[in-house]
XYZ file of C-alpha atoms in Angstrom:
405
model
C -65.574 -16.457 -7.771
C -64.476 -14.135 -4.888
C -67.588 -14.461 -2.772
C -66.163 -18.764 -3.067
C -62.894 -17.707 -1.545
C -64.096 -15.607 1.385
C -66.353 -18.487 2.206
C -63.471 -21.178 2.129
C -61.551 -19.182 4.175
C -60.839 -20.625 7.776
C -64.503 -19.788 10.138
C -61.940 -17.267 12.706
C -60.215 -15.245 9.474
C -64.989 -15.101 8.459
C -65.388 -13.848 11.731
C -62.188 -11.361 12.391
C -62.845 -9.691 8.906
C -66.557 -9.261 10.308
C -65.380 -7.078 13.470
C -62.106 -6.071 11.819
C -62.794 -4.642 9.304
C -60.387 -4.322 5.851
C -59.868 -0.590 6.247
C -57.339 -0.926 8.981
C -59.513 0.433 11.209
C -62.227 -1.156 14.135
C -65.720 -0.700 13.106
C -67.672 1.420 15.338
C -69.015 -1.387 17.325
C -66.795 -3.699 19.233
C -68.658 -5.282 22.593
C -67.677 -8.196 25.376
C -70.207 -10.238 23.519
C -68.647 -10.776 20.496
C -65.133 -10.936 20.693
C -66.390 -13.992 23.241
C -68.506 -14.894 20.689
C -65.196 -15.119 18.582
C -62.620 -16.544 20.646
C -64.466 -18.936 22.884
C -65.856 -22.101 22.602
C -70.184 -21.358 22.417
C -70.754 -22.747 25.263
C -68.705 -20.646 27.106
C -69.388 -17.720 24.774
C -73.487 -18.230 25.884
C -71.960 -18.218 29.366
C -69.818 -15.646 28.846
C -72.595 -13.069 27.858
C -74.169 -13.786 30.450
C -71.564 -13.100 33.141
C -70.703 -9.805 31.652
C -74.296 -9.087 31.985
C -74.029 -9.850 35.623
C -71.191 -7.969 36.299
C -72.042 -4.538 34.405
C -75.516 -5.040 36.889
C -73.307 -5.803 40.102
C -71.082 -2.330 39.027
C -74.018 0.044 38.119
C -75.229 -0.326 42.017
C -72.356 -0.013 44.439
C -72.600 2.765 41.452
C -75.924 3.580 42.638
C -75.953 2.737 45.662
C -72.270 5.309 46.160
C -73.906 7.902 43.813
C -76.955 8.148 46.706
C -74.125 8.744 49.457
C -72.190 11.125 47.541
C -75.467 13.977 46.368
C -76.917 13.476 49.332
C -73.883 14.511 51.366
C -72.849 17.174 49.508
C -76.798 18.702 49.085
C -76.946 17.615 53.418
C -80.309 14.992 52.159
C -80.273 12.676 55.123
C -82.196 9.795 53.340
C -80.224 8.197 50.036
C -83.781 7.142 49.252
C -85.232 10.606 47.707
C -81.673 11.458 45.425
C -81.566 7.778 44.156
C -84.363 7.379 41.276
C -83.248 10.846 40.098
C -79.088 9.628 40.140
C -79.914 6.618 38.413
C -82.310 7.551 35.921
C -81.348 11.098 34.982
C -77.470 8.980 33.579
C -79.315 5.993 32.220
C -81.477 7.900 29.508
C -78.744 9.900 28.871
C -76.788 6.596 28.671
C -79.603 5.049 26.196
C -80.265 8.470 23.913
C -77.548 10.459 24.703
C -74.950 8.355 23.308
C -72.720 10.787 21.702
C -73.109 13.278 24.238
C -71.530 10.455 26.241
C -67.730 11.185 25.362
C -67.445 14.237 25.843
C -69.185 14.198 28.630
C -66.680 11.526 30.536
C -63.474 12.674 28.773
C -63.606 16.181 30.480
C -65.479 14.452 33.648
C -62.786 12.042 34.302
C -59.753 15.145 33.593
C -61.191 17.172 36.190
C -61.932 14.494 38.506
C -57.842 13.363 37.887
C -56.922 16.873 38.327
C -58.997 17.054 41.615
C -58.279 13.641 43.354
C -54.474 14.502 43.377
C -55.426 17.608 44.707
C -57.353 16.082 47.397
C -55.418 13.216 48.385
C -52.344 15.889 48.972
C -54.558 17.840 51.147
C -55.763 15.100 52.753
C -52.707 13.454 53.312
C -50.575 16.999 54.639
C -54.195 17.031 57.159
C -53.894 13.663 58.279
C -50.629 14.785 59.132
C -50.907 17.256 61.545
C -53.857 15.486 63.145
C -51.565 12.094 63.883
C -53.769 9.669 64.511
C -52.799 6.775 65.470
C -52.963 3.167 62.914
C -53.444 -0.040 64.035
C -52.905 -3.425 61.861
C -55.111 -6.568 61.550
C -54.397 -8.649 58.340
C -56.981 -11.259 59.782
C -59.489 -9.231 58.205
C -56.767 -8.656 54.663
C -59.166 -10.341 52.590
C -61.857 -7.985 52.277
C -59.205 -5.136 51.493
C -57.361 -6.814 49.107
C -60.467 -8.070 47.105
C -61.278 -4.709 46.835
C -58.605 -4.492 45.244
C -58.681 -6.366 42.943
C -61.837 -5.056 41.133
C -60.805 -1.929 40.444
C -57.643 -3.671 38.990
C -59.629 -6.864 37.648
C -62.786 -4.345 36.624
C -60.017 -2.677 33.295
C -61.897 -5.393 31.139
C -64.900 -4.598 30.865
C -64.441 -0.425 29.999
C -61.462 -1.977 27.518
C -63.098 -2.569 24.102
C -65.494 0.698 23.811
C -62.643 2.082 24.634
C -60.383 0.365 21.796
C -63.229 1.436 19.480
C -62.396 5.012 19.917
C -58.554 4.402 18.178
C -57.537 3.696 14.956
C -56.248 -0.488 14.328
C -52.530 0.460 13.263
C -49.408 0.154 15.600
C -49.124 2.965 17.055
C -52.070 3.620 18.900
C -52.331 0.448 19.743
C -48.949 0.742 21.561
C -50.563 3.848 23.254
C -53.513 2.540 23.732
C -51.421 -0.298 25.933
C -49.549 2.292 27.402
C -52.284 4.133 29.097
C -54.354 1.249 30.065
C -50.673 0.309 32.092
C -49.993 3.510 32.838
C -54.182 4.335 34.110
C -54.250 1.171 36.270
C -50.934 2.079 38.262
C -51.784 5.646 38.899
C -54.995 4.134 40.218
C -53.196 2.112 42.072
C -51.311 4.238 43.837
C -53.817 7.142 44.522
C -56.089 4.588 46.020
C -53.628 3.510 48.209
C -52.637 7.252 49.046
C -56.725 7.596 49.918
C -56.399 4.908 51.967
C -53.299 5.485 54.121
C -55.232 9.466 54.495
C -58.854 8.285 55.439
C -57.196 6.266 58.146
C -54.530 9.128 59.595
C -57.881 11.286 60.174
C -61.473 8.602 60.686
C -61.307 6.536 63.446
C -60.779 2.843 62.882
C -62.617 0.586 65.367
C -62.739 3.268 68.233
C -64.184 6.704 68.804
C -62.136 7.588 71.741
C -58.627 8.676 70.712
C -55.729 10.049 71.655
C -54.535 12.622 68.853
C -51.652 14.808 69.110
C -52.607 18.400 67.276
C -49.999 21.265 67.052
C -48.066 19.190 69.763
C -50.875 19.618 72.221
C -52.240 15.866 73.190
C -56.361 15.660 73.536
C -58.888 12.768 74.192
C -62.329 13.220 73.261
C -65.415 10.934 72.259
C -65.962 10.892 68.814
C -69.607 9.841 68.012
C -69.648 6.268 67.092
C -71.022 6.688 63.853
C -67.519 8.258 63.272
C -65.346 5.228 62.732
C -64.768 2.785 59.678
C -66.947 0.614 61.239
C -69.409 2.337 61.337
C -69.395 2.855 58.244
C -69.391 -0.616 56.948
C -71.635 -1.597 59.685
C -74.209 1.320 57.392
C -72.175 0.152 54.517
C -71.143 3.868 53.548
C -68.602 5.075 51.608
C -65.595 6.188 53.259
C -65.771 10.083 52.739
C -68.958 9.941 55.251
C -66.927 9.412 58.309
C -64.750 11.559 56.744
C -66.702 14.455 56.330
C -68.102 14.220 59.621
C -64.550 13.970 61.811
C -63.383 17.233 59.771
C -66.260 18.742 60.830
C -67.555 18.495 64.261
C -63.412 17.817 65.226
C -61.744 20.210 63.289
C -64.346 22.921 61.419
C -61.245 25.003 60.400
C -60.489 21.631 58.363
C -63.556 21.505 56.765
C -63.226 22.964 53.751
C -60.991 19.276 52.880
C -64.382 17.221 53.842
C -66.542 19.821 51.484
C -63.699 19.196 47.992
C -63.730 15.930 48.327
C -67.510 15.097 48.413
C -67.601 17.411 44.993
C -64.924 15.506 44.128
C -66.755 11.796 45.132
C -69.790 12.957 43.915
C -67.599 13.251 40.259
C -66.300 10.252 40.410
C -68.734 7.885 41.268
C -71.399 10.212 38.376
C -68.857 9.055 35.006
C -68.460 5.752 36.995
C -71.642 5.392 36.627
C -72.473 6.520 33.784
C -69.537 5.036 31.959
C -70.611 1.829 33.058
C -74.598 2.500 32.452
C -73.289 3.476 28.252
C -70.680 0.142 28.305
C -73.586 -2.325 29.811
C -75.921 -0.485 26.772
C -73.212 -1.523 24.217
C -72.760 -4.599 25.746
C -76.815 -5.482 25.456
C -77.070 -3.651 21.376
C -74.416 -6.262 21.193
C -76.162 -9.096 22.090
C -79.101 -8.444 20.334
C -76.911 -7.485 17.465
C -75.688 -11.325 17.003
C -79.218 -12.909 17.185
C -80.455 -10.565 14.069
C -77.034 -9.854 12.912
C -77.873 -6.354 12.408
C -74.971 -3.911 13.672
C -76.925 -0.888 15.926
C -75.316 2.166 13.948
C -77.158 1.631 11.027
C -80.612 1.682 12.328
C -82.025 4.569 11.954
C -84.647 5.562 14.680
C -87.121 6.946 12.373
C -87.307 3.975 10.914
C -86.510 1.428 14.036
C -86.486 -1.893 13.338
C -87.305 -5.429 15.857
C -83.452 -5.126 16.850
C -83.801 -1.853 18.825
C -86.576 -1.873 20.525
C -85.625 -5.287 21.372
C -82.423 -4.088 22.818
C -83.725 -0.450 24.646
C -86.148 -2.596 26.486
C -83.468 -4.771 27.272
C -81.094 -1.658 28.748
C -84.115 -0.353 30.974
C -84.682 -3.820 32.098
C -81.612 -4.481 33.572
C -81.026 -0.831 34.368
C -84.580 -0.736 36.258
C -82.809 -4.852 38.288
C -80.292 -1.828 39.331
C -82.750 0.221 41.084
C -84.989 -1.756 42.441
C -81.868 -3.456 44.251
C -80.825 -0.261 45.117
C -83.393 0.801 46.679
C -84.863 -2.129 48.794
C -80.198 -2.653 50.089
C -79.626 1.122 50.585
C -76.947 -0.109 52.525
C -75.103 -3.399 50.573
C -72.703 -1.376 48.721
C -69.774 -2.183 51.630
C -70.851 -6.023 51.266
C -71.659 -5.635 47.420
C -68.335 -3.879 46.348
C -65.784 -6.253 48.655
C -67.809 -9.578 48.036
C -70.275 -9.638 45.246
C -68.419 -6.869 42.270
C -64.601 -8.570 43.225
C -65.518 -11.997 42.199
C -67.624 -11.809 39.327
C -64.609 -9.656 38.243
C -62.079 -11.680 38.892
C -63.527 -14.374 37.875
C -64.197 -13.155 34.883
C -60.486 -11.707 34.217
C -58.742 -15.339 35.690
C -61.099 -17.904 33.246
C -63.737 -16.708 29.884
C -60.874 -13.788 30.007
C -57.554 -16.690 30.040
C -59.407 -18.749 27.891
C -59.817 -16.184 25.152
C -56.229 -15.432 25.598
C -55.069 -18.436 25.451
C -57.080 -19.316 21.975
C -56.622 -16.538 19.867
C -52.388 -16.952 21.212
C -52.578 -20.664 19.964
C -51.525 -22.505 16.131
C -55.688 -20.874 14.829
C -55.309 -17.610 15.200
C -51.189 -17.329 14.454
C -51.724 -15.890 10.384
C -53.371 -13.682 11.140
C -52.007 -10.482 10.707
C -51.799 -7.744 13.894
C -50.554 -4.451 14.614
C -48.929 -5.120 17.692
C -48.387 -8.330 19.006
C -48.317 -9.522 22.166
C -44.214 -10.718 23.082
C -43.625 -14.811 23.639
C -42.892 -13.450 27.166
C -46.067 -11.411 27.275
C -48.315 -14.721 26.424
C -46.396 -16.354 29.025
C -47.966 -14.043 31.388
C -51.218 -14.936 30.701
C -51.071 -17.742 32.990
C -49.680 -16.085 36.051
C -52.703 -13.336 35.754
C -55.065 -16.129 35.323
C -54.250 -18.135 38.269
C -54.103 -14.539 39.706
C -57.640 -13.469 39.990
C -58.864 -17.176 40.413
C -56.931 -16.838 43.480
C -59.026 -14.384 44.480
C -62.155 -15.202 42.891
C -61.494 -18.769 45.466
C -60.225 -16.091 47.777
C -63.737 -14.410 47.593
C -66.375 -16.748 47.651
C -64.635 -18.801 50.942
C -64.114 -16.373 52.778
C -67.161 -14.373 51.892
C -68.973 -19.215 53.077
C -67.193 -18.645 56.786
C -68.025 -14.843 57.201
C -72.209 -16.023 56.495
C -71.273 -19.749 58.641
């Protein structure tokens, strides 16, 4: 009778109990694919699963390119291709087989990274205010800057389910979780703005020949052509590369600042790549589990089932794709971040996540008991968020097409 009562419940109730256990806490394996499977129509859920895997792959590619550059800069290695295999596969193996080590590893380095970021931004700002280089504006290039910013804001949804599994399904924890996400995004936005401002104060934008007011003495000099932000974009370099070059050659008393910033970027990208690979593996395992309907956490490596083997093979396949594309396109970092990465993230939020929000806040799910439901005002904000990210997606696609013509 109990079984019959369970089966007579609405399908949404059955699915949610499969995800959210009656104990009041989330099971150990909740991923974006599972959520899409529950809250999206069947065809869209498959499309969403493919989109999520593609997005993680693009993000991993950008981190792989940036990581090889960061390590090459710190250890003075001229060829980033030499660094790429070690950077990718050491962290890939950690994400696949060392999952229990990833959580404390990422948490500790993230805390260190955040502290170092604050110090670095302050130091860079002080150095920039001392150099006092003139900054020029041209809003014809606002598209790339806007799309790059949306990468940090729009990509949050990719990691939220993984972090959500670390809390209990209770009102206080959900409230603190939302607050932490909001404050984290605001902090990220502010620090990124300050960091960009500091870089613009130090690195020439286009012209390597500048008039600089340093210690109240006006001097004019020309830097090598590769010391500008335009050159960094053309060569697919992260902004810390010309930043360190300018400080080392023109302001040797501040060369230690470039070293500190390079170390920070190296740690930051290491954390980002590891975390992205970990969530990618969790999502792949969710896709495989949807076929076998057996959770990864119940599998024993000593009694490895076909599900485990397929999941590991799929993980290594996607990681190999990331490595191979990065290996043969070492200068594609800027294009990937400002175009492919931003379009994928923005479309994921503006289309798929918006539909999920619309469906889960509709009448079909009103009877579900949620620890901290959204207010009516918050529910209405989803339409504004949807319009914002869809416009960003259209803008990204149109600007990419126009630049390619």
